[in-house]
Coordinates of C-alpha atoms in Angstrom, one line a residue:
Chain A
M1 CA -108.6 -239.6 -181.8
Q2 CA -106.9 -243.0 -181.3
I3 CA -103.5 -241.4 -182.0
D4 CA -103.8 -239.6 -178.7
Y5 CA -104.3 -242.8 -176.9
Y6 CA -101.1 -244.3 -178.4
A7 CA -99.2 -241.1 -177.5
Y8 CA -100.0 -241.8 -173.9
Q9 CA -98.7 -245.4 -174.2
S10 CA -95.6 -244.4 -176.1
K11 CA -92.2 -245.0 -174.5
M12 CA -91.1 -241.7 -175.9
N13 CA -93.8 -240.0 -173.8
T14 CA -91.1 -239.3 -171.2
W15 CA -88.7 -237.7 -173.6
N16 CA -88.2 -234.0 -173.5
R17 CA -91.1 -232.4 -175.4
E18 CA -89.1 -229.4 -176.6
W19 CA -86.6 -231.7 -178.1
K20 CA -89.3 -233.6 -180.0
V21 CA -90.9 -230.5 -181.3
I22 CA -87.6 -229.0 -182.5
V23 CA -86.5 -232.3 -184.2
C24 CA -89.8 -232.5 -185.9
V25 CA -89.8 -228.9 -187.1
V26 CA -86.2 -228.9 -188.2
T27 CA -86.5 -232.2 -190.1
L28 CA -89.6 -230.9 -191.8
C29 CA -87.6 -227.8 -192.9
F30 CA -84.9 -230.1 -194.3
I31 CA -87.4 -232.3 -196.2
I32 CA -89.4 -229.5 -197.7
G33 CA -86.7 -226.8 -198.0
L34 CA -83.9 -228.9 -199.5
N35 CA -86.2 -231.0 -201.5
R36 CA -83.9 -233.9 -202.3
L37 CA -85.0 -237.5 -202.7
P38 CA -82.1 -239.0 -200.5
I39 CA -83.0 -236.6 -197.7
S40 CA -86.6 -237.7 -197.8
L41 CA -85.6 -241.4 -197.8
V42 CA -83.2 -241.0 -194.8
S43 CA -85.8 -239.0 -192.9
L44 CA -88.5 -241.5 -193.6
V45 CA -86.4 -244.3 -192.3
V46 CA -85.1 -242.5 -189.2
M47 CA -88.5 -241.0 -188.2
S48 CA -90.3 -244.3 -188.7
S49 CA -87.7 -246.2 -186.7
L50 CA -88.0 -243.6 -183.9
T51 CA -91.7 -244.2 -183.7
L52 CA -91.6 -247.9 -184.0
F53 CA -88.4 -248.9 -182.1
C54 CA -88.0 -246.0 -179.5
G55 CA -91.7 -245.3 -179.0
K56 CA -92.8 -248.9 -179.4
T57 CA -95.9 -247.9 -181.3
P58 CA -97.5 -251.1 -182.6
W59 CA -96.5 -251.8 -186.2
K60 CA -100.1 -252.6 -187.2
I61 CA -101.3 -249.2 -185.9
Y62 CA -98.5 -247.4 -187.5
R63 CA -99.1 -249.1 -190.9
R64 CA -102.8 -248.2 -190.7
Y65 CA -102.0 -244.6 -190.1
M66 CA -99.3 -244.5 -192.9
M67 CA -101.8 -246.0 -195.3
V68 CA -103.9 -242.8 -195.3
P69 CA -101.2 -240.5 -196.8
F70 CA -99.8 -243.4 -198.8
V71 CA -103.0 -243.9 -200.8
F72 CA -103.4 -240.2 -201.2
L73 CA -99.8 -239.8 -202.4
V74 CA -100.0 -242.7 -204.8
I75 CA -102.9 -241.0 -206.5
S76 CA -101.3 -237.6 -206.6
A77 CA -98.0 -238.9 -207.8
L78 CA -99.7 -240.7 -210.7
A79 CA -101.4 -237.5 -211.6
I80 CA -98.1 -235.7 -211.6
A81 CA -96.3 -238.4 -213.5
C82 CA -98.6 -238.8 -216.5
E83 CA -100.0 -236.4 -219.0
V84 CA -102.8 -237.0 -221.5
S85 CA -102.1 -236.1 -225.1
F86 CA -103.2 -236.9 -228.6
H87 CA -99.5 -237.4 -229.7
A88 CA -96.8 -239.6 -228.3
L89 CA -94.8 -236.9 -226.5
G90 CA -93.3 -238.7 -223.6
T91 CA -90.3 -241.0 -223.0
W92 CA -92.8 -243.8 -222.3
N93 CA -96.3 -243.7 -223.9
L94 CA -99.3 -245.8 -223.3
S95 CA -101.6 -245.9 -226.3
F96 CA -105.4 -245.8 -225.7
H97 CA -106.3 -245.7 -229.4
F98 CA -107.7 -242.1 -229.3
F99 CA -105.1 -240.6 -226.9
Y100 CA -101.8 -241.4 -225.2
L101 CA -100.8 -241.4 -221.5
C102 CA -97.3 -239.9 -221.6
F103 CA -94.6 -240.3 -219.0
T104 CA -91.5 -238.2 -219.3
K105 CA -88.3 -238.8 -217.3
T106 CA -88.6 -235.5 -215.5
S107 CA -92.3 -236.0 -214.7
V108 CA -91.6 -239.4 -213.2
D109 CA -88.7 -238.1 -211.2
R110 CA -90.8 -235.3 -209.9
A111 CA -93.6 -237.7 -209.0
I112 CA -91.2 -240.0 -207.0
G113 CA -89.7 -236.9 -205.3
V114 CA -93.2 -235.6 -204.3
F115 CA -94.3 -239.1 -203.2
F116 CA -91.3 -239.6 -200.8
K117 CA -91.3 -236.0 -199.7
G118 CA -94.9 -236.4 -198.6
L119 CA -94.4 -239.7 -196.9
A120 CA -91.3 -238.5 -195.1
G121 CA -93.1 -235.4 -193.9
M122 CA -96.0 -237.5 -192.6
S123 CA -93.6 -239.9 -190.8
T124 CA -92.0 -236.9 -189.2
L125 CA -95.3 -235.5 -188.0
Y126 CA -96.4 -238.9 -186.8
M127 CA -93.1 -239.2 -184.8
L128 CA -94.3 -236.1 -182.8
S129 CA -98.0 -237.0 -182.6
F130 CA -97.4 -240.7 -181.7
S131 CA -95.1 -239.7 -178.8
T132 CA -96.5 -236.4 -177.5
P133 CA -100.0 -235.9 -176.1
V134 CA -101.7 -232.7 -177.2
H135 CA -101.4 -230.9 -173.8
E136 CA -97.6 -231.3 -174.0
I137 CA -97.5 -229.6 -177.4
I138 CA -99.7 -226.8 -175.9
V139 CA -97.1 -226.3 -173.2
V140 CA -94.4 -225.9 -175.9
L141 CA -96.6 -223.5 -177.8
K142 CA -97.1 -221.4 -174.6
K143 CA -93.3 -221.3 -174.2
V144 CA -92.9 -219.8 -177.6
H145 CA -95.5 -217.1 -176.6
L146 CA -98.6 -218.3 -178.3
P147 CA -101.3 -216.0 -176.8
V148 CA -102.6 -217.5 -173.5
M149 CA -106.2 -217.3 -174.6
L150 CA -105.5 -219.5 -177.7
A151 CA -103.5 -222.0 -175.7
D152 CA -106.2 -222.2 -173.1
L153 CA -108.9 -222.6 -175.7
M154 CA -106.9 -225.5 -177.3
N155 CA -106.6 -227.1 -173.9
L156 CA -110.3 -226.9 -173.2
I157 CA -111.4 -227.9 -176.7
Y158 CA -109.1 -230.9 -176.5
R159 CA -110.5 -232.0 -173.2
Y160 CA -114.1 -231.5 -174.0
I161 CA -114.0 -233.0 -177.5
F162 CA -113.8 -236.4 -175.7
L163 CA -116.8 -235.6 -173.6
L164 CA -118.8 -234.5 -176.6
F165 CA -117.9 -237.7 -178.4
D166 CA -119.0 -239.7 -175.4
V167 CA -122.3 -238.0 -175.2
A168 CA -122.9 -238.2 -178.9
A169 CA -122.1 -241.9 -178.9
Q170 CA -124.6 -242.4 -176.0
M171 CA -127.3 -240.5 -177.9
Q172 CA -126.6 -242.4 -181.0
T173 CA -126.9 -245.8 -179.2
A174 CA -130.1 -244.7 -177.6
A175 CA -131.5 -243.6 -180.9
K176 CA -130.4 -246.9 -182.5
A177 CA -132.0 -248.9 -179.7
R178 CA -135.3 -247.2 -180.7
L179 CA -134.9 -248.0 -184.4
G180 CA -133.8 -244.4 -185.1
Y181 CA -131.5 -245.5 -187.9
R182 CA -133.9 -247.9 -189.6
N183 CA -133.8 -246.3 -193.0
F184 CA -132.2 -243.3 -194.6
R185 CA -135.0 -240.8 -194.0
I186 CA -135.3 -241.7 -190.4
S187 CA -131.5 -241.7 -189.9
M188 CA -131.3 -238.2 -191.3
K189 CA -134.1 -237.1 -188.9
S190 CA -132.5 -238.8 -185.9
F191 CA -129.1 -237.3 -186.7
A192 CA -130.6 -233.8 -187.0
M193 CA -132.4 -234.2 -183.7
M194 CA -129.2 -235.4 -182.0
G195 CA -127.3 -232.4 -183.3
G196 CA -129.8 -230.1 -181.9
N197 CA -129.9 -231.8 -178.6
L198 CA -126.1 -231.9 -178.4
F199 CA -126.1 -228.1 -178.9
F200 CA -128.4 -227.5 -176.0
L201 CA -126.6 -229.9 -173.8
S202 CA -123.3 -228.2 -174.6
M203 CA -124.8 -224.9 -173.5
K204 CA -126.0 -226.4 -170.2
K205 CA -122.7 -228.2 -169.6
A206 CA -120.6 -225.1 -170.4
N207 CA -122.3 -223.4 -167.4
A208 CA -121.5 -226.3 -165.1
Y209 CA -117.9 -226.3 -166.2
A210 CA -117.6 -222.6 -165.7
D211 CA -118.9 -223.0 -162.1
A212 CA -116.6 -225.9 -161.4
M213 CA -113.6 -223.9 -162.7
E214 CA -114.5 -220.8 -160.7
A215 CA -115.0 -222.9 -157.6
R216 CA -111.4 -223.8 -157.8
G217 CA -110.2 -220.3 -158.1
Y218 CA -109.9 -219.9 -161.8
H219 CA -109.3 -216.3 -162.7
G220 CA -108.4 -215.9 -166.4
E221 CA -105.6 -218.3 -167.1
L222 CA -105.5 -222.1 -166.9
L223 CA -102.5 -223.0 -164.7
F224 CA -101.3 -226.5 -164.5
L225 CA -98.2 -228.1 -163.0
T226 CA -96.2 -229.7 -165.9
E227 CA -93.8 -232.5 -165.7
E228 CA -90.3 -231.5 -166.7
H229 CA -88.2 -234.1 -168.5
P230 CA -84.6 -233.0 -169.1
V231 CA -83.0 -233.6 -172.5
L232 CA -80.5 -236.5 -172.4
W233 CA -77.1 -236.1 -173.9
W234 CA -77.5 -238.9 -176.4
Q235 CA -80.7 -237.4 -177.6
V236 CA -79.0 -234.1 -178.4
V237 CA -76.0 -235.9 -180.0
G238 CA -78.3 -238.2 -182.0
S239 CA -80.3 -235.3 -183.4
L240 CA -77.2 -233.3 -184.3
V241 CA -75.6 -236.3 -186.0
F242 CA -78.9 -236.8 -187.9
F243 CA -79.0 -233.2 -189.1
V244 CA -75.3 -233.2 -190.1
V245 CA -75.9 -236.4 -192.1
L246 CA -78.8 -234.6 -193.9
V247 CA -76.5 -231.6 -194.7
I248 CA -73.8 -233.9 -196.0
I249 CA -76.3 -235.7 -198.2
F250 CA -77.4 -232.3 -199.5
K251 CA -73.8 -231.3 -200.3
Q252 CA -73.2 -234.6 -202.1
C253 CA -76.0 -234.3 -204.5
Chain B
M1 CA -119.8 -226.2 -128.6
E2 CA -117.2 -226.0 -131.4
K3 CA -116.4 -222.7 -133.1
T4 CA -118.8 -221.5 -135.9
I5 CA -117.0 -221.5 -139.3
I6 CA -119.8 -220.4 -141.7
E7 CA -122.9 -218.5 -140.8
T8 CA -125.5 -217.3 -143.2
K9 CA -128.0 -214.5 -142.4
D10 CA -131.1 -214.2 -144.5
L11 CA -129.3 -215.6 -147.6
S12 CA -131.5 -215.2 -150.6
F13 CA -130.7 -216.0 -154.3
S14 CA -132.8 -215.9 -157.5
Y15 CA -132.1 -217.0 -161.0
E16 CA -133.7 -214.1 -162.9
E17 CA -137.3 -214.1 -161.7
K18 CA -137.3 -217.4 -159.9
Q19 CA -136.3 -217.3 -156.2
V20 CA -134.3 -220.3 -155.4
L21 CA -133.1 -219.6 -151.9
K22 CA -135.4 -217.9 -149.4
K23 CA -133.8 -216.3 -146.4
I24 CA -131.6 -219.1 -145.3
N25 CA -130.2 -218.8 -141.8
V26 CA -127.8 -221.5 -140.7
S27 CA -124.5 -221.8 -139.0
I28 CA -122.0 -224.5 -139.6
R29 CA -119.6 -225.4 -136.8
K30 CA -116.1 -227.0 -137.0
G31 CA -116.0 -230.7 -137.2
E32 CA -119.6 -231.3 -138.2
K33 CA -120.7 -233.9 -140.6
I34 CA -123.8 -232.4 -142.2
A35 CA -126.1 -234.2 -144.6
V36 CA -128.1 -232.0 -146.8
M37 CA -131.3 -233.6 -148.0
G38 CA -134.4 -232.6 -150.0
C39 CA -136.0 -233.3 -153.3
N40 CA -134.5 -232.4 -156.6
G41 CA -134.6 -228.7 -157.3
A42 CA -135.0 -227.7 -153.7
G43 CA -132.0 -225.3 -153.9
K44 CA -129.2 -227.4 -152.5
S45 CA -126.8 -226.9 -155.3
T46 CA -127.5 -223.2 -155.4
F47 CA -126.9 -223.0 -151.7
F48 CA -123.5 -224.8 -152.1
L49 CA -122.4 -222.5 -154.9
N50 CA -123.2 -219.5 -152.6
L51 CA -121.2 -221.0 -149.8
N52 CA -118.3 -221.6 -152.1
G53 CA -118.4 -218.0 -153.5
V54 CA -119.2 -218.9 -157.1
L55 CA -122.6 -217.3 -156.8
Q56 CA -123.1 -214.1 -154.8
P57 CA -126.3 -213.8 -152.8
D58 CA -128.9 -211.2 -153.9
D59 CA -129.7 -210.5 -150.3
G60 CA -128.3 -211.4 -147.0
T61 CA -124.8 -212.2 -146.0
I62 CA -122.4 -215.0 -145.4
F63 CA -119.9 -214.8 -142.5
F64 CA -116.8 -216.9 -142.6
H65 CA -115.1 -217.1 -139.2
G66 CA -117.2 -214.1 -138.3
E67 CA -115.9 -212.1 -141.2
K68 CA -118.5 -210.7 -143.6
M69 CA -118.0 -212.0 -147.1
G70 CA -118.5 -209.4 -149.8
K71 CA -117.4 -208.6 -153.4
K72 CA -113.8 -208.1 -152.2
N73 CA -113.1 -211.2 -150.2
F74 CA -115.3 -213.9 -151.7
L75 CA -112.2 -215.4 -153.2
K76 CA -111.4 -216.6 -149.7
L77 CA -114.5 -218.8 -149.9
H78 CA -113.1 -220.5 -153.1
E79 CA -110.0 -221.2 -151.1
K80 CA -111.4 -222.3 -147.8
V81 CA -114.6 -224.0 -148.9
G82 CA -114.0 -226.7 -151.4
F83 CA -116.7 -228.1 -153.6
V84 CA -116.6 -231.6 -155.1
F85 CA -119.1 -231.7 -157.9
Q86 CA -121.4 -234.5 -158.6
D87 CA -120.3 -235.1 -162.1
A88 CA -116.6 -235.7 -161.9
D89 CA -116.3 -235.1 -165.7
S90 CA -117.5 -231.5 -165.4
Q91 CA -114.9 -230.8 -162.9
M92 CA -111.9 -232.1 -164.7
I93 CA -110.2 -229.8 -167.2
A94 CA -106.6 -230.8 -167.5
S95 CA -105.2 -233.5 -169.7
N96 CA -103.5 -235.6 -167.1
V97 CA -104.2 -236.4 -163.5
K98 CA -101.2 -234.6 -162.0
A99 CA -102.0 -231.4 -164.0
E100 CA -105.6 -231.7 -163.0
I101 CA -104.9 -231.9 -159.3
S102 CA -102.5 -229.0 -159.5
F103 CA -105.1 -226.6 -161.0
G104 CA -106.6 -225.5 -157.7
P105 CA -103.3 -224.9 -155.9
M106 CA -101.8 -223.2 -158.9
N107 CA -104.7 -220.8 -158.9
L108 CA -104.0 -220.0 -155.3
G109 CA -100.8 -218.5 -156.5
L110 CA -98.5 -220.8 -154.4
S111 CA -94.9 -221.5 -155.2
R112 CA -94.0 -224.4 -157.5
Q113 CA -92.6 -226.4 -154.6
E114 CA -95.6 -225.9 -152.5
V115 CA -97.9 -226.9 -155.3
E116 CA -95.7 -229.9 -156.0
K117 CA -95.9 -231.0 -152.4
R118 CA -99.7 -230.5 -152.1
V119 CA -100.3 -232.5 -155.3
E120 CA -98.1 -235.3 -154.0
D121 CA -99.9 -235.3 -150.6
A122 CA -103.3 -235.4 -152.3
V123 CA -102.2 -238.2 -154.7
A124 CA -100.9 -240.2 -151.7
Y125 CA -104.1 -239.5 -149.8
M126 CA -106.4 -240.7 -152.5
E127 CA -104.0 -243.5 -153.6
L128 CA -103.7 -242.3 -157.1
G129 CA -100.0 -243.0 -157.6
D130 CA -100.5 -245.3 -160.6
F131 CA -102.6 -242.7 -162.5
I132 CA -100.7 -239.5 -162.3
N133 CA -99.8 -239.4 -166.0
R134 CA -103.1 -240.8 -167.3
A135 CA -105.6 -238.6 -169.2
P136 CA -108.9 -238.1 -167.3
H137 CA -110.9 -239.5 -170.3
Y138 CA -109.2 -242.9 -169.9
L139 CA -110.1 -243.3 -166.2
S140 CA -113.0 -245.3 -164.8
G141 CA -115.9 -243.7 -162.9
G142 CA -114.5 -244.6 -159.5
E143 CA -111.0 -243.4 -160.4
K144 CA -112.5 -240.1 -161.7
K145 CA -114.3 -239.6 -158.4
R146 CA -111.1 -240.1 -156.5
V147 CA -109.3 -237.6 -158.7
S148 CA -112.1 -235.1 -158.3
I149 CA -111.7 -235.4 -154.5
A150 CA -107.9 -235.1 -154.7
D151 CA -108.5 -231.9 -156.7
I152 CA -110.1 -230.3 -153.8
L153 CA -108.0 -231.8 -151.0
A154 CA -104.9 -230.3 -152.7
M155 CA -106.4 -226.8 -152.1
Q156 CA -106.5 -227.7 -148.3
P157 CA -109.9 -226.2 -147.5
E158 CA -111.4 -226.1 -144.1
V159 CA -114.9 -227.1 -145.2
L160 CA -115.6 -229.6 -148.0
I161 CA -118.9 -229.8 -149.8
F162 CA -119.8 -232.9 -151.7
D163 CA -122.7 -233.0 -154.1
E164 CA -124.0 -236.6 -154.1
P165 CA -120.5 -238.2 -153.8
M166 CA -121.9 -241.8 -154.2
A167 CA -124.1 -241.2 -157.2
A168 CA -123.4 -243.5 -160.1
L169 CA -120.7 -245.5 -158.2
D170 CA -120.8 -249.3 -157.7
P171 CA -121.2 -250.5 -154.1
V172 CA -117.5 -251.1 -153.6
N173 CA -116.5 -247.7 -154.9
A174 CA -119.3 -246.1 -152.9
Q175 CA -117.9 -247.7 -149.8
N176 CA -114.4 -246.5 -150.6
V177 CA -115.7 -243.0 -150.9
E178 CA -117.5 -243.3 -147.6
E179 CA -114.2 -244.4 -146.0
V180 CA -112.4 -241.5 -147.5
L181 CA -115.1 -239.2 -146.2
N182 CA -114.6 -240.6 -142.7
R183 CA -110.9 -240.2 -143.0
I184 CA -111.2 -236.6 -144.1
H185 CA -113.4 -235.9 -141.2
E186 CA -111.0 -237.5 -138.8
D187 CA -108.3 -235.2 -140.1
G188 CA -110.3 -232.3 -138.8
K189 CA -112.2 -231.1 -141.8
T190 CA -115.9 -230.1 -141.7
L191 CA -118.1 -231.9 -144.2
I192 CA -121.3 -230.9 -145.9
I193 CA -122.7 -233.7 -148.1
A194 CA -125.8 -233.6 -150.3
T195 CA -127.3 -237.0 -150.6
H196 CA -130.6 -238.8 -151.4
D197 CA -129.4 -241.9 -149.6
V198 CA -131.3 -241.9 -146.2
E199 CA -129.4 -245.0 -144.9
F200 CA -126.1 -243.2 -145.5
A201 CA -127.3 -239.9 -144.0
Y202 CA -128.6 -241.8 -140.9
R203 CA -125.4 -243.7 -140.2
F204 CA -122.9 -241.0 -141.4
S205 CA -124.0 -237.6 -140.4
T206 CA -124.2 -235.8 -137.1
R207 CA -126.7 -233.3 -138.4
I208 CA -129.2 -233.1 -141.2
L209 CA -130.5 -230.0 -143.0
V210 CA -133.7 -230.6 -145.0
F211 CA -134.3 -228.3 -148.0
C212 CA -137.6 -227.8 -149.6
D213 CA -138.6 -225.0 -152.1
G214 CA -135.5 -222.9 -151.3
D215 CA -136.0 -223.0 -147.5
I216 CA -134.6 -225.1 -144.7
I217 CA -137.6 -226.8 -143.3
A218 CA -135.8 -228.9 -140.7
D219 CA -132.4 -228.9 -139.0
G220 CA -131.4 -231.4 -136.4
T221 CA -129.8 -234.7 -135.6
P222 CA -130.7 -237.7 -137.8
D223 CA -132.8 -239.2 -135.1
E224 CA -134.9 -236.1 -134.7
I225 CA -135.3 -235.6 -138.5
F226 CA -136.3 -239.1 -139.3
H227 CA -139.0 -239.1 -136.6
R228 CA -140.7 -236.1 -138.1
E229 CA -143.2 -237.5 -140.5
D230 CA -144.4 -234.1 -141.8
V231 CA -140.8 -233.2 -142.8
L232 CA -140.2 -236.6 -144.4
E233 CA -143.4 -236.3 -146.4
R234 CA -142.8 -232.7 -147.6
A235 CA -139.2 -233.4 -148.6
H236 CA -139.9 -236.7 -150.3
L237 CA -137.8 -238.6 -147.8
K238 CA -138.2 -242.0 -146.2
Q239 CA -137.3 -243.4 -142.9
P240 CA -134.2 -245.5 -143.0
S241 CA -135.2 -249.2 -143.0
I242 CA -132.8 -250.0 -140.1
M243 CA -134.7 -247.4 -138.0
T244 CA -138.1 -248.7 -138.8
I245 CA -137.1 -252.3 -138.1
W246 CA -135.4 -251.5 -134.8
E247 CA -138.3 -249.5 -133.6
A248 CA -140.7 -252.3 -134.4
L249 CA -138.4 -254.6 -132.3
V250 CA -138.5 -252.2 -129.5
D251 CA -142.3 -251.8 -129.7
Q252 CA -142.7 -255.6 -129.4
K253 CA -140.3 -255.6 -126.5
I254 CA -138.0 -258.0 -128.3
V255 CA -135.0 -255.7 -127.7
P256 CA -134.7 -253.1 -124.9
E257 CA -135.0 -249.4 -125.7
E258 CA -131.6 -247.7 -126.1
I259 CA -130.3 -244.1 -126.0
N260 CA -128.2 -244.8 -129.1
P261 CA -130.2 -247.1 -131.4
P262 CA -128.0 -248.9 -134.0
K263 CA -127.4 -247.1 -137.2
T264 CA -126.4 -250.0 -139.5
A265 CA -127.6 -253.6 -140.0
K266 CA -124.2 -254.8 -138.6
E267 CA -124.6 -252.8 -135.4
A268 CA -128.1 -254.0 -134.9
A269 CA -127.1 -257.6 -135.4
K270 CA -124.3 -257.2 -132.8
K271 CA -126.7 -255.7 -130.3
I272 CA -129.3 -258.4 -130.7
Q273 CA -126.6 -261.1 -130.3
E274 CA -125.4 -259.4 -127.1
D275 CA -128.9 -259.2 -125.7
F276 CA -129.5 -262.9 -126.2
Y277 CA -126.3 -263.9 -124.6
I278 CA -127.4 -262.3 -121.3

């Protein structure tokens, strides 16, 4: 949820949202479709720099968010790189008396490729999500003709998830204040009761929201005024140069 | 006598079996500041939702500028009678303040420029310039309230209904809201305000409607209403303290009787000082 907060703070918030989505999607296609290590590396560097230097997202936060895929990718890369066998089959073998952990040149290469592909993909997605609040992405989705109902649902769910969390946090604090989390059994019971209450509360609130929306003339589609940020020439040139470089790298190797 | 804007005739409404409004007859004139009082569950909110057109009466009719409101034209009530909800959170649906304020005008089907202009006006009116790109969930309570008022102002209604506008606000924010209410009234809008704050109702309103069990049990000026003990008791109300004190002073002949007794502590202090100078 915090990522959304940083998206509002980002200096890239005022950049054209279509540009950001297009750059993100095209870069992802390059990374996944062309599947070359240098392309992953270049994309990783470029996308991280965009987030950190253009968007001014704090390095600490960015590092924390990159750690999640990093740890996951390290584990999966290890799993790809090594093989368990009773004979020393690989280029490098680790003997464990009963069996060997074998690494072959190809498997290690593949593991490194997958590792950086994953990391580059994540940095590309973070570039978008650290710079674009959800409702802006919904505007883009509406432009590419996502059904209105789905877009509206996304908008409402996004808005109300914060309210739900607030209420849940309040209930949890209230329960804690009355020793509701004293031990495991009681915590389970408190948690279940909270869930039930939350459900009834949501039903009740949903009615209030429907009334409030109707009171302001809602009739079937959520209409909002959206801020338009024109694309700047250097953004277009920058993205084109980036894509050309990626193509050149692909031709080279 | 100013022109009547809204008139209800035998307005009744029930939620399933339970009758919440029982034959309400009331007329609301242009430029009035009406406080609606009465205990919880007396039917105030339901009455407001009927006036605003969200709920349609089971029985009876609402006239808006003399025109009978029915199934076909109740949308006009959405447009001309704005409703500021008590819980600002339940009113806000957009993901940033500007989009939020634009929701009402966009629904009216206005042109983009007109919407843009109205949003700007409402933002300026409520002094929200610093917040337009903020998400509602990162605003404080007082800021949320201001946004929720701007939401309705952008629709440019003739009548504004406020459901407990000062509930859950700190004294400074509450006073800001009161100033805004006064400003809106000076700009020629008619206000209907539900409140439990007797001091506020006494100093602010020109007329009080007292609801009890789905019925209006009293309708008059604040002075009349707060002198009727039977009404106060039935509707769980109390006399404003400034009124009680001032009357005690008059009884003891400490201050002379006035046609317009003071409505706030400040006014009372001023009058007392003036009297002692003479």
